[in-house]
GROMACS .gro file of C-alpha atoms in nm:
model
  297
    1MET     CA    1  -1.267  -0.805  -2.142
    2ALA     CA    2  -1.121  -1.052  -1.867
    3ARG     CA    3  -1.246  -1.223  -1.576
    4VAL     CA    4  -1.089  -1.057  -1.269
    5ALA     CA    5  -1.112  -1.117  -0.889
    6VAL     CA    6  -1.009  -0.860  -0.627
    7VAL     CA    7  -0.940  -1.023  -0.302
    8GLY     CA    8  -0.917  -0.785  -0.032
    9THR     CA    9  -1.146  -0.478  -0.066
   10GLY     CA   10  -1.010  -0.231   0.175
   11ARG     CA   11  -0.963   0.135   0.041
   12MET     CA   12  -0.696   0.036  -0.228
   13GLY     CA   13  -0.871  -0.279  -0.331
   14SER     CA   14  -1.197  -0.111  -0.361
   15ALA     CA   15  -1.051   0.169  -0.558
   16MET     CA   16  -0.904  -0.078  -0.792
   17ALA     CA   17  -1.226  -0.282  -0.832
   18ARG     CA   18  -1.394   0.038  -0.950
   19ALA     CA   19  -1.109   0.097  -1.211
   20LEU     CA   20  -1.136  -0.255  -1.346
   21VAL     CA   21  -1.515  -0.227  -1.386
   22ARG     CA   22  -1.491   0.091  -1.565
   23ALA     CA   23  -1.244  -0.081  -1.797
   24GLY     CA   24  -1.494  -0.335  -1.883
   25HIS     CA   25  -1.370  -0.629  -1.715
   26ASP     CA   26  -1.597  -0.896  -1.556
   27VAL     CA   27  -1.504  -0.845  -1.174
   28VAL     CA   28  -1.580  -1.073  -0.870
   29LEU     CA   29  -1.486  -0.964  -0.525
   30GLN     CA   30  -1.373  -1.165  -0.195
   31ASN     CA   31  -1.311  -1.025   0.147
   32ARG     CA   32  -1.234  -1.186   0.473
   33THR     CA   33  -1.538  -0.996   0.629
   34ARG     CA   34  -1.797  -1.021   0.355
   35ASP     CA   35  -2.035  -0.739   0.474
   36ARG     CA   36  -1.760  -0.488   0.424
   37CYS     CA   37  -1.756  -0.544   0.051
   38ASP     CA   38  -2.144  -0.569   0.020
   39PRO     CA   39  -2.177  -0.194  -0.048
   40LEU     CA   40  -1.892  -0.214  -0.328
   41ALA     CA   41  -2.064  -0.515  -0.487
   42ALA     CA   42  -2.383  -0.319  -0.491
   43MET     CA   43  -2.250  -0.007  -0.629
   44LEU     CA   44  -2.035  -0.191  -0.911
   45GLY     CA   45  -2.284  -0.475  -0.987
   46CYS     CA   46  -2.026  -0.733  -0.900
   47ARG     CA   47  -2.076  -1.064  -0.763
   48ILE     CA   48  -1.911  -1.165  -0.422
   49VAL     CA   49  -1.754  -1.511  -0.361
   50ASP     CA   50  -1.693  -1.671  -0.008
   51THR     CA   51  -1.349  -1.787  -0.044
   52PRO     CA   52  -1.011  -1.697  -0.224
   53ALA     CA   53  -1.032  -2.043  -0.373
   54GLU     CA   54  -1.368  -1.960  -0.556
   55ALA     CA   55  -1.230  -1.620  -0.669
   56ALA     CA   56  -0.916  -1.773  -0.850
   57ALA     CA   57  -1.110  -2.077  -0.998
   58GLU     CA   58  -1.348  -1.816  -1.178
   59SER     CA   59  -1.085  -1.566  -1.299
   60ASP     CA   60  -0.825  -1.507  -1.542
   61VAL     CA   61  -0.651  -1.263  -1.309
   62THR     CA   62  -0.684  -1.256  -0.944
   63ILE     CA   63  -0.554  -0.951  -0.780
   64THR     CA   64  -0.467  -0.959  -0.392
   65MET     CA   65  -0.456  -0.642  -0.191
   66LEU     CA   66  -0.396  -0.763   0.176
   67ALA     CA   67  -0.286  -0.614   0.510
   68ASP     CA   68   0.027  -0.799   0.594
   69ASP     CA   69   0.246  -1.127   0.547
   70ALA     CA   70   0.038  -1.356   0.751
   71ALA     CA   71  -0.275  -1.251   0.543
   72VAL     CA   72  -0.108  -1.316   0.232
   73THR     CA   73   0.029  -1.666   0.334
   74GLU     CA   74  -0.311  -1.759   0.473
   75VAL     CA   75  -0.503  -1.645   0.153
   76TYR     CA   76  -0.272  -1.798  -0.094
   77THR     CA   77  -0.190  -2.144   0.073
   78GLY     CA   78  -0.454  -2.171   0.353
   79SER     CA   79  -0.778  -2.372   0.358
   80ALA     CA   80  -0.989  -2.283   0.070
   81GLY     CA   81  -0.709  -2.040  -0.036
   82LEU     CA   82  -0.601  -1.912  -0.397
   83ALA     CA   83  -0.403  -2.240  -0.437
   84ASP     CA   84  -0.700  -2.450  -0.408
   85GLY     CA   85  -0.878  -2.268  -0.695
   86ALA     CA   86  -0.580  -2.160  -0.915
   87HIS     CA   87  -0.558  -2.317  -1.254
   88ALA     CA   88  -0.353  -2.337  -1.583
   89GLY     CA   89  -0.394  -2.012  -1.776
   90GLY     CA   90  -0.462  -1.786  -1.476
   91VAL     CA   91  -0.230  -1.551  -1.306
   92LEU     CA   92  -0.247  -1.463  -0.937
   93VAL     CA   93  -0.094  -1.109  -0.861
   94ASP     CA   94  -0.023  -0.994  -0.516
   95MET     CA   95  -0.011  -0.625  -0.481
   96SER     CA   96   0.034  -0.601  -0.083
   97THR     CA   97   0.327  -0.447   0.090
   98VAL     CA   98   0.513  -0.746   0.235
   99LEU     CA   99   0.840  -0.918   0.262
  100PRO     CA  100   0.987  -1.049  -0.057
  101GLU     CA  101   1.019  -1.400   0.098
  102THR     CA  102   0.653  -1.409   0.166
  103ILE     CA  103   0.549  -1.426  -0.217
  104ARG     CA  104   0.828  -1.641  -0.277
  105SER     CA  105   0.741  -1.908  -0.006
  106VAL     CA  106   0.394  -1.961  -0.179
  107ALA     CA  107   0.534  -1.994  -0.527
  108ALA     CA  108   0.598  -2.360  -0.544
  109THR     CA  109   0.230  -2.436  -0.418
  110VAL     CA  110   0.088  -2.198  -0.682
  111ARG     CA  111   0.278  -2.309  -0.962
  112ALA     CA  112   0.215  -2.666  -0.903
  113THR     CA  113  -0.139  -2.581  -1.013
  114GLY     CA  114  -0.021  -2.455  -1.347
  115SER     CA  115  -0.085  -2.092  -1.247
  116GLY     CA  116   0.116  -1.799  -1.297
  117LEU     CA  117   0.228  -1.576  -1.009
  118LEU     CA  118   0.352  -1.221  -0.976
  119ASP     CA  119   0.417  -0.978  -0.702
  120ALA     CA  120   0.336  -0.634  -0.824
  121PRO     CA  121   0.299  -0.394  -0.533
  122VAL     CA  122   0.188  -0.050  -0.592
  123SER     CA  123   0.307   0.326  -0.574
  124GLY     CA  124   0.024   0.595  -0.547
  125SER     CA  125  -0.286   0.713  -0.374
  126VAL     CA  126  -0.642   0.568  -0.371
  127SER     CA  127  -0.739   0.852  -0.604
  128LEU     CA  128  -0.484   0.732  -0.852
  129ALA     CA  129  -0.593   0.364  -0.810
  130GLU     CA  130  -0.940   0.464  -0.907
  131SER     CA  131  -0.842   0.661  -1.228
  132GLY     CA  132  -0.609   0.365  -1.317
  133GLN     CA  133  -0.275   0.560  -1.280
  134LEU     CA  134  -0.083   0.350  -1.015
  135THR     CA  135   0.276   0.272  -1.066
  136LEU     CA  136   0.335  -0.119  -1.048
  137MET     CA  137   0.663  -0.279  -0.936
  138VAL     CA  138   0.647  -0.617  -1.079
  139GLY     CA  139   0.839  -0.934  -1.006
  140GLY     CA  140   0.785  -1.275  -1.167
  141ASP     CA  141   0.832  -1.426  -1.498
  142ALA     CA  142   0.778  -1.210  -1.819
  143ALA     CA  143   0.523  -1.467  -1.976
  144ASP     CA  144   0.296  -1.424  -1.645
  145LEU     CA  145   0.337  -1.052  -1.671
  146ALA     CA  146   0.243  -1.059  -2.050
  147ALA     CA  147  -0.072  -1.253  -1.973
  148ALA     CA  148  -0.184  -1.039  -1.684
  149ARG     CA  149  -0.077  -0.696  -1.851
  150PRO     CA  150  -0.416  -0.618  -2.016
  151VAL     CA  151  -0.565  -0.638  -1.673
  152LEU     CA  152  -0.290  -0.455  -1.497
  153GLU     CA  153  -0.295  -0.170  -1.731
  154SER     CA  154  -0.652  -0.086  -1.631
  155VAL     CA  155  -0.518   0.026  -1.276
  156SER     CA  156  -0.167   0.141  -1.389
  157GLY     CA  157  -0.025   0.410  -1.589
  158THR     CA  158   0.348   0.273  -1.550
  159ILE     CA  159   0.440  -0.083  -1.509
  160PHE     CA  160   0.793  -0.176  -1.428
  161HIS     CA  161   0.920  -0.546  -1.452
  162LEU     CA  162   1.198  -0.558  -1.209
  163GLY     CA  163   1.319  -0.923  -1.219
  164PRO     CA  164   1.212  -1.250  -1.076
  165LEU     CA  165   0.958  -1.314  -0.807
  166GLY     CA  166   1.018  -1.088  -0.511
  167SER     CA  167   1.182  -0.818  -0.691
  168GLY     CA  168   0.858  -0.602  -0.677
  169ALA     CA  169   0.825  -0.637  -0.290
  170VAL     CA  170   1.182  -0.516  -0.268
  171MET     CA  171   1.132  -0.212  -0.482
  172LYS     CA  172   0.819  -0.121  -0.297
  173LEU     CA  173   0.997  -0.123   0.040
  174ALA     CA  174   1.267   0.097  -0.123
  175VAL     CA  175   1.021   0.346  -0.254
  176ASN     CA  176   0.839   0.353   0.078
  177ALA     CA  177   1.175   0.411   0.256
  178VAL     CA  178   1.188   0.741   0.050
  179ILE     CA  179   0.830   0.841   0.118
  180PHE     CA  180   0.865   0.796   0.480
  181GLY     CA  181   1.197   0.998   0.483
  182LEU     CA  182   1.025   1.275   0.296
  183ASN     CA  183   0.741   1.257   0.543
  184GLU     CA  184   0.975   1.314   0.830
  185ALA     CA  185   1.174   1.575   0.673
  186LEU     CA  186   0.861   1.765   0.561
  187ALA     CA  187   0.753   1.732   0.919
  188GLU     CA  188   1.075   1.876   1.060
  189GLY     CA  189   1.102   2.161   0.808
  190LEU     CA  190   0.740   2.252   0.885
  191VAL     CA  191   0.763   2.255   1.264
  192LEU     CA  192   1.098   2.453   1.244
  193ALA     CA  193   0.930   2.717   1.060
  194GLU     CA  194   0.614   2.735   1.298
  195ALA     CA  195   0.855   2.745   1.589
  196ALA     CA  196   1.006   3.065   1.450
  197GLY     CA  197   0.681   3.216   1.400
  198VAL     CA  198   0.583   3.143   1.030
  199GLU     CA  199   0.220   3.055   0.995
  200ARG     CA  200   0.179   2.673   0.933
  201ALA     CA  201  -0.003   2.701   0.596
  202THR     CA  202   0.224   2.975   0.462
  203ALA     CA  203   0.524   2.779   0.556
  204TYR     CA  204   0.384   2.449   0.388
  205ASP     CA  205   0.316   2.645   0.071
  206VAL     CA  206   0.681   2.774   0.070
  207ILE     CA  207   0.811   2.431   0.089
  208ALA     CA  208   0.564   2.307  -0.186
  209ALA     CA  209   0.684   2.581  -0.428
  210GLY     CA  210   1.043   2.506  -0.375
  211ALA     CA  211   1.297   2.247  -0.493
  212ALA     CA  212   1.163   2.011  -0.219
  213GLY     CA  213   0.794   2.032  -0.362
  214ALA     CA  214   0.753   1.677  -0.478
  215PRO     CA  215   0.418   1.531  -0.584
  216TYR     CA  216   0.394   1.381  -0.236
  217VAL     CA  217   0.431   1.730  -0.074
  218GLY     CA  218   0.133   1.855  -0.299
  219TYR     CA  219  -0.106   1.582  -0.199
  220LYS     CA  220  -0.014   1.583   0.171
  221ARG     CA  221  -0.115   1.929   0.233
  222ALA     CA  222  -0.442   1.879   0.409
  223GLN     CA  223  -0.309   1.627   0.635
  224PHE     CA  224  -0.001   1.846   0.756
  225VAL     CA  225  -0.195   2.179   0.754
  226ASP     CA  226  -0.506   2.081   0.917
  227PRO     CA  227  -0.460   1.748   1.059
  228ASP     CA  228  -0.760   1.716   1.295
  229VAL     CA  229  -0.986   1.748   0.996
  230ALA     CA  230  -0.825   1.615   0.708
  231PRO     CA  231  -0.894   1.222   0.614
  232VAL     CA  232  -0.660   0.961   0.676
  233ALA     CA  233  -0.482   0.857   0.384
  234PHE     CA  234  -0.218   0.617   0.546
  235SER     CA  235  -0.218   0.534   0.907
  236LEU     CA  236   0.062   0.532   1.158
  237ALA     CA  237  -0.004   0.158   1.207
  238LEU     CA  238   0.047   0.068   0.849
  239THR     CA  239   0.357   0.300   0.840
  240GLU     CA  240   0.503   0.111   1.145
  241LYS     CA  241   0.454  -0.223   0.981
  242ASP     CA  242   0.616  -0.101   0.649
  243LEU     CA  243   0.907   0.050   0.840
  244ARG     CA  244   0.961  -0.281   1.029
  245LEU     CA  245   0.957  -0.457   0.690
  246ILE     CA  246   1.214  -0.218   0.547
  247SER     CA  247   1.427  -0.274   0.860
  248GLU     CA  248   1.405  -0.645   0.831
  249THR     CA  249   1.496  -0.664   0.476
  250ALA     CA  250   1.797  -0.419   0.526
  251ALA     CA  251   1.920  -0.620   0.794
  252ALA     CA  252   1.895  -0.939   0.576
  253LEU     CA  253   2.093  -0.773   0.309
  254GLY     CA  254   2.345  -0.616   0.553
  255GLN     CA  255   2.257  -0.267   0.451
  256PRO     CA  256   2.244  -0.005   0.717
  257LEU     CA  257   1.949   0.239   0.691
  258PRO     CA  258   2.001   0.500   0.972
  259GLN     CA  259   1.731   0.743   0.857
  260THR     CA  260   1.478   0.442   0.846
  261ALA     CA  261   1.565   0.362   1.213
  262ILE     CA  262   1.497   0.738   1.312
  263ASN     CA  263   1.161   0.734   1.129
  264LEU     CA  264   1.044   0.403   1.293
  265GLU     CA  265   1.136   0.536   1.629
  266ILE     CA  266   0.926   0.859   1.561
  267VAL     CA  267   0.643   0.690   1.401
  268ARG     CA  268   0.618   0.456   1.711
  269ALA     CA  269   0.614   0.743   1.932
  270ALA     CA  270   0.342   0.933   1.741
  271ALA     CA  271   0.118   0.628   1.747
  272GLN     CA  272   0.127   0.605   2.140
  273GLY     CA  273  -0.189   0.689   2.308
  274GLY     CA  274  -0.457   0.535   2.086
  275ARG     CA  275  -0.309   0.753   1.799
  276SER     CA  276  -0.226   0.449   1.564
  277ASP     CA  277  -0.506   0.506   1.333
  278ARG     CA  278  -0.434   0.856   1.244
  279ASP     CA  279  -0.230   0.979   0.930
  280PHE     CA  280   0.124   0.930   0.918
  281ALA     CA  281   0.158   1.299   0.872
  282THR     CA  282   0.086   1.304   1.260
  283VAL     CA  283   0.466   1.277   1.316
  284ALA     CA  284   0.464   1.646   1.291
  285GLY     CA  285   0.214   1.662   1.600
  286GLU     CA  286   0.487   1.450   1.771
  287LEU     CA  287   0.746   1.695   1.701
  288ARG     CA  288   0.537   1.962   1.824
  289ALA     CA  289   0.482   1.774   2.147
  290ARG     CA  290   0.856   1.739   2.205
  291ARG     CA  291   0.910   2.110   2.165
  292SER     CA  292   0.647   2.189   2.431
  293LYS     CA  293   0.800   1.930   2.655
  294ALA     CA  294   1.140   2.097   2.613
  295ALA     CA  295   1.003   2.434   2.688
  296VAL     CA  296   0.838   2.312   2.990
  297GLY     CA  297   1.148   2.128   3.102
   0.00000   0.00000   0.00000
């Protein structure tokens, strides 16, 4: 059993906290808006601390799952941030989806405390997080990973060590580039079949049963077939953010990504009119709307 802090208790952070408690770890929680993690703490029997510094000071491993680059920088090196509580023997592990330079920018401050530091963004759904079956893409020193591994194995079925700090962040953006490409391709195939008169659910099941039927296609069925009822798994706002990060990283590396540019344009259009909190499968609705406009024109 290890002492583990989870900083950032949104959907994924909360799911990982549940997996960590179930694995027997002593878990403390910290969230910028405290009352949002009160129900989780009550359900799991966990303590809540007020600041990231307290979370790091009390823990062997501190996991952060945060919204964006600005949040990561503030939580790690801001006032009462993780660096203020980090200590020798501890490891800070950022699982957020951010630019690789973001985690690298806090490294000197964190390592000056004697603490280890890893970036370990995840691939997988909330349900996989809760069942401890996420895929982790890890950047950082092998010794830091070895120290954190018993905790990380409580939330992950597969851990890839990819290289130095920031490698995990780059790999997560590469994985998301594929996912967003699949999302757009799935939407286009589905609406094409619909436009020709094939019933939506049947068309979806045919796609899922064929060579294109990746696991992603299986678990996104509800969002594509019944978008007005299905729960939001990943919002258009977060998709737009990730696509921007992918585009920025590709530009810095001098690597053109034409499909990513198209996906970003479609996602931004789909998010217009107050729809940014809808699931990113909503791109199919945007394509249907374009067909309707073309027919009227």
